[in-house]
Amino acid sequence: EGVVARIGALRHGHQADPLAHPGIDDRKDAPRCGQEIESQRGGDPRHGGRGGLGIKQHPCCGSTHPAVDAMLLLRREHNIAPDKIARIDSWTHPRRLAHTDRPDPQSGLDAKFSVQYCLARALLEGRIVLEHFEGEAYRDPAVRALMRRIHAAPHPDTEAADKQLGAEVRVAFDDGRTIAKQVGAALGRGPDNPLPADALHAKFANC
């Protein structure tokens, strides 16, 4: 609760001395934290939820989050050697793919909306942080090399209203093996799928 309260204070530019975090100046850092730790109606019934507080786990476009979460789960469950990957397929709802299929982002902001970039970062580093979108980070050679093997397409099974928030990721290796993971919604997307406390703390610390 303390972290959530601190987030609320930063969003509105308020001081929150009892919850002060070393190195953070509320007035200076409020805009940055307010943008990256945002409350949203993640469980909005119009999008298959039941209403409630949602918190974005990753500092990139929310439409990339289900695919990113699927990739992070694959990374935790398997010993994935990036140099052995032949192809990665990412499938999301057409509505979300329309603005996230960006195989060649030309800026840090553009990279935030690139599912290819975000998946590459997730696989290579096991997390996505603000620094991945600052300066020339989007030009990272290792990330770019992996992005060339990531292909985004609309998922054939996401037309139903209750499946519009999900994604599926499949990794094919050069020896013919494949692994895949599907998620119904990103972590933090409302009360039915809350963001774990350790992930919330990590997100706040990255501000």
Tab-separated table of C-alpha atoms in Angstrom:
chain	number	residue	atom	x	y	z
A	1	GLU	CA	0.000	0.000	0.000
A	2	GLY	CA	2.883	2.346	0.726
A	3	VAL	CA	4.251	1.994	-2.792
A	4	VAL	CA	0.813	2.595	-4.315
A	5	ALA	CA	0.367	5.679	-2.154
A	6	ARG	CA	3.783	6.954	-3.217
A	7	ILE	CA	2.886	6.376	-6.854
A	8	GLY	CA	-0.283	8.403	-6.406
A	9	ALA	CA	1.686	11.230	-4.841
A	10	LEU	CA	4.183	11.289	-7.696
A	11	ARG	CA	1.447	11.270	-10.317
A	12	HIS	CA	0.013	14.426	-8.822
A	13	GLY	CA	3.340	16.061	-7.983
A	14	HIS	CA	2.726	15.916	-4.225
A	15	GLN	CA	5.299	15.490	-1.505
A	16	ALA	CA	5.116	12.185	0.385
A	17	ASP	CA	7.844	12.483	3.014
A	18	PRO	CA	6.914	9.398	5.096
A	19	LEU	CA	7.391	7.264	1.987
A	20	ALA	CA	10.396	9.122	0.610
A	21	HIS	CA	12.673	7.111	-1.639
A	22	PRO	CA	16.398	7.959	-1.743
A	23	GLY	CA	17.383	9.780	-4.888
A	24	ILE	CA	13.876	10.799	-5.930
A	25	ASP	CA	12.800	14.421	-5.985
A	26	ASP	CA	8.998	14.548	-6.185
A	27	ARG	CA	8.859	17.789	-8.117
A	28	LYS	CA	11.548	16.787	-10.603
A	29	ASP	CA	10.629	13.124	-11.054
A	30	ALA	CA	6.840	13.335	-10.885
A	31	PRO	CA	6.349	13.733	-14.661
A	32	ARG	CA	8.589	10.775	-15.452
A	33	CYS	CA	7.127	8.487	-12.807
A	34	GLY	CA	3.630	9.692	-13.544
A	35	GLN	CA	3.990	8.614	-17.155
A	36	GLU	CA	5.581	5.255	-16.440
A	37	ILE	CA	3.575	4.193	-13.377
A	38	GLU	CA	0.112	4.900	-14.534
A	39	SER	CA	-3.286	3.940	-13.247
A	40	GLN	CA	-5.622	2.721	-15.920
A	41	ARG	CA	-8.989	1.018	-16.146
A	42	GLY	CA	-7.316	-2.256	-16.929
A	43	GLY	CA	-10.380	-4.276	-16.077
A	44	ASP	CA	-12.844	-2.152	-18.019
A	45	PRO	CA	-15.894	-4.327	-18.870
A	46	ARG	CA	-15.794	-2.941	-22.420
A	47	HIS	CA	-12.519	-4.838	-22.867
A	48	GLY	CA	-13.462	-8.082	-21.145
A	49	GLY	CA	-12.738	-7.126	-17.522
A	50	ARG	CA	-14.836	-6.179	-14.530
A	51	GLY	CA	-13.385	-2.799	-13.620
A	52	GLY	CA	-10.718	-1.845	-11.113
A	53	LEU	CA	-7.203	-0.510	-10.787
A	54	GLY	CA	-4.621	-1.505	-13.381
A	55	ILE	CA	-0.881	-0.793	-13.254
A	56	LYS	CA	1.430	-1.090	-16.243
A	57	GLN	CA	4.371	-3.305	-15.381
A	58	HIS	CA	6.626	-2.326	-18.266
A	59	PRO	CA	7.563	1.216	-19.420
A	60	CYS	CA	6.321	0.667	-22.966
A	61	CYS	CA	3.022	0.578	-24.837
A	62	GLY	CA	0.461	-1.487	-22.934
A	63	SER	CA	-0.487	-3.346	-26.110
A	64	THR	CA	2.949	-5.003	-26.095
A	65	HIS	CA	2.643	-6.214	-22.504
A	66	PRO	CA	0.838	-9.555	-23.042
A	67	ALA	CA	3.480	-10.666	-25.555
A	68	VAL	CA	6.262	-9.408	-23.284
A	69	ASP	CA	4.817	-11.335	-20.344
A	70	ALA	CA	4.620	-14.482	-22.477
A	71	MET	CA	8.262	-14.057	-23.487
A	72	LEU	CA	9.373	-13.506	-19.893
A	73	LEU	CA	7.564	-16.691	-18.842
A	74	LEU	CA	9.296	-18.656	-21.607
A	75	ARG	CA	12.628	-17.230	-20.514
A	76	ARG	CA	12.044	-18.336	-16.928
A	77	GLU	CA	10.872	-21.799	-17.894
A	78	HIS	CA	13.495	-22.622	-20.525
A	79	ASN	CA	17.196	-22.179	-21.063
A	80	ILE	CA	16.968	-20.077	-24.231
A	81	ALA	CA	20.176	-19.366	-26.125
A	82	PRO	CA	19.474	-16.385	-28.405
A	83	ASP	CA	22.039	-17.522	-30.972
A	84	LYS	CA	20.142	-20.814	-31.397
A	85	ILE	CA	16.854	-19.117	-32.253
A	86	ALA	CA	15.670	-19.435	-35.843
A	87	ARG	CA	12.447	-17.473	-35.514
A	88	ILE	CA	10.100	-15.899	-32.967
A	89	ASP	CA	6.414	-15.419	-33.723
A	90	SER	CA	4.264	-13.008	-31.746
A	91	TRP	CA	0.485	-13.069	-32.152
A	92	THR	CA	-1.783	-10.416	-30.667
A	93	HIS	CA	-5.221	-8.985	-31.349
A	94	PRO	CA	-5.344	-7.058	-34.656
A	95	ARG	CA	-6.501	-3.935	-32.834
A	96	ARG	CA	-3.329	-3.902	-30.732
A	97	LEU	CA	-1.026	-5.087	-33.480
A	98	ALA	CA	-1.975	-2.116	-35.668
A	99	HIS	CA	0.199	0.275	-33.646
A	100	THR	CA	2.846	-2.129	-32.291
A	101	ASP	CA	4.096	-3.884	-35.435
A	102	ARG	CA	7.220	-1.748	-35.791
A	103	PRO	CA	10.154	-3.936	-36.858
A	104	ASP	CA	12.525	-0.989	-37.344
A	105	PRO	CA	11.955	1.672	-34.647
A	106	GLN	CA	13.705	4.969	-35.329
A	107	SER	CA	13.668	6.496	-31.852
A	108	GLY	CA	13.271	5.598	-28.214
A	109	LEU	CA	9.598	6.571	-28.365
A	110	ASP	CA	9.114	4.478	-31.485
A	111	ALA	CA	10.739	1.538	-29.678
A	112	LYS	CA	8.148	1.793	-26.896
A	113	PHE	CA	5.531	0.910	-29.497
A	114	SER	CA	7.558	-1.837	-31.174
A	115	VAL	CA	6.567	-5.317	-30.057
A	116	GLN	CA	9.668	-6.632	-31.844
A	117	TYR	CA	11.977	-4.372	-29.826
A	118	CYS	CA	10.223	-5.069	-26.544
A	119	LEU	CA	10.307	-8.837	-27.066
A	120	ALA	CA	13.996	-8.730	-27.927
A	121	ARG	CA	14.783	-6.774	-24.771
A	122	ALA	CA	12.639	-9.098	-22.662
A	123	LEU	CA	14.407	-12.187	-23.956
A	124	LEU	CA	17.934	-10.804	-23.808
A	125	GLU	CA	17.702	-9.087	-20.433
A	126	GLY	CA	14.753	-10.613	-18.588
A	127	ARG	CA	13.079	-7.267	-17.993
A	128	ILE	CA	12.218	-3.963	-19.643
A	129	VAL	CA	13.340	-0.740	-17.988
A	130	LEU	CA	13.277	2.967	-18.776
A	131	GLU	CA	16.915	2.958	-19.859
A	132	HIS	CA	16.018	0.752	-22.813
A	133	PHE	CA	14.242	3.727	-24.387
A	134	GLU	CA	16.714	6.466	-23.612
A	135	GLY	CA	19.343	7.938	-25.913
A	136	GLU	CA	20.589	5.513	-28.564
A	137	ALA	CA	19.562	2.356	-26.670
A	138	TYR	CA	17.121	1.434	-29.418
A	139	ARG	CA	20.101	0.950	-31.767
A	140	ASP	CA	21.712	-1.762	-29.613
A	141	PRO	CA	23.336	-4.212	-32.091
A	142	ALA	CA	22.428	-7.375	-30.167
A	143	VAL	CA	18.818	-6.274	-29.871
A	144	ARG	CA	18.655	-5.356	-33.556
A	145	ALA	CA	20.096	-8.722	-34.573
A	146	LEU	CA	17.428	-10.580	-32.611
A	147	MET	CA	14.641	-8.300	-33.849
A	148	ARG	CA	15.274	-9.454	-37.411
A	149	ARG	CA	14.032	-12.903	-36.346
A	150	ILE	CA	10.881	-11.641	-34.604
A	151	HIS	CA	7.680	-11.645	-36.645
A	152	ALA	CA	4.404	-10.083	-35.484
A	153	ALA	CA	0.991	-11.085	-36.815
A	154	PRO	CA	-2.678	-10.998	-35.746
A	155	HIS	CA	-3.746	-13.940	-33.617
A	156	PRO	CA	-6.453	-16.041	-35.285
A	157	ASP	CA	-8.222	-16.757	-31.980
A	158	THR	CA	-8.539	-13.249	-30.551
A	159	GLU	CA	-11.787	-12.070	-32.105
A	160	ALA	CA	-13.831	-12.887	-29.010
A	161	ALA	CA	-14.268	-9.951	-26.626
A	162	ASP	CA	-12.732	-11.892	-23.738
A	163	LYS	CA	-9.543	-12.603	-25.714
A	164	GLN	CA	-8.660	-9.136	-26.917
A	165	LEU	CA	-6.094	-8.552	-24.173
A	166	GLY	CA	-4.001	-11.667	-24.697
A	167	ALA	CA	-1.038	-12.767	-26.793
A	168	GLU	CA	0.886	-15.852	-27.811
A	169	VAL	CA	4.622	-16.150	-28.445
A	170	ARG	CA	6.357	-19.077	-30.102
A	171	VAL	CA	10.118	-19.580	-30.289
A	172	ALA	CA	11.536	-21.895	-32.964
A	173	PHE	CA	15.125	-23.102	-32.660
A	174	ASP	CA	17.546	-23.978	-35.417
A	175	ASP	CA	17.383	-27.669	-34.420
A	176	GLY	CA	13.636	-27.801	-35.112
A	177	ARG	CA	12.392	-27.549	-31.517
A	178	THR	CA	9.649	-25.070	-30.635
A	179	ILE	CA	8.303	-23.682	-27.374
A	180	ALA	CA	5.267	-21.455	-26.920
A	181	LYS	CA	3.350	-19.545	-24.279
A	182	GLN	CA	-0.050	-17.884	-24.347
A	183	VAL	CA	-1.361	-15.381	-21.799
A	184	GLY	CA	-4.912	-14.095	-21.493
A	185	ALA	CA	-3.944	-10.649	-20.240
A	186	ALA	CA	-0.884	-8.797	-19.024
A	187	LEU	CA	0.008	-8.839	-15.342
A	188	GLY	CA	-1.481	-5.812	-13.614
A	189	ARG	CA	-4.406	-5.595	-16.001
A	190	GLY	CA	-6.976	-5.217	-13.214
A	191	PRO	CA	-8.044	-6.987	-10.006
A	192	ASP	CA	-8.257	-10.443	-11.579
A	193	ASN	CA	-4.580	-10.406	-12.568
A	194	PRO	CA	-2.777	-8.134	-10.082
A	195	LEU	CA	0.843	-7.096	-10.402
A	196	PRO	CA	2.946	-9.019	-7.825
A	197	ALA	CA	4.436	-6.910	-5.055
A	198	ASP	CA	8.036	-7.561	-6.134
A	199	ALA	CA	7.258	-6.436	-9.693
A	200	LEU	CA	5.552	-3.296	-8.383
A	201	HIS	CA	8.559	-2.446	-6.213
A	202	ALA	CA	10.958	-3.063	-9.105
A	203	LYS	CA	8.936	-0.788	-11.374
A	204	PHE	CA	8.843	1.976	-8.809
A	205	ALA	CA	12.581	1.679	-8.132
A	206	ASN	CA	13.321	2.086	-11.855
A	207	CYS	CA	11.743	5.535	-11.800
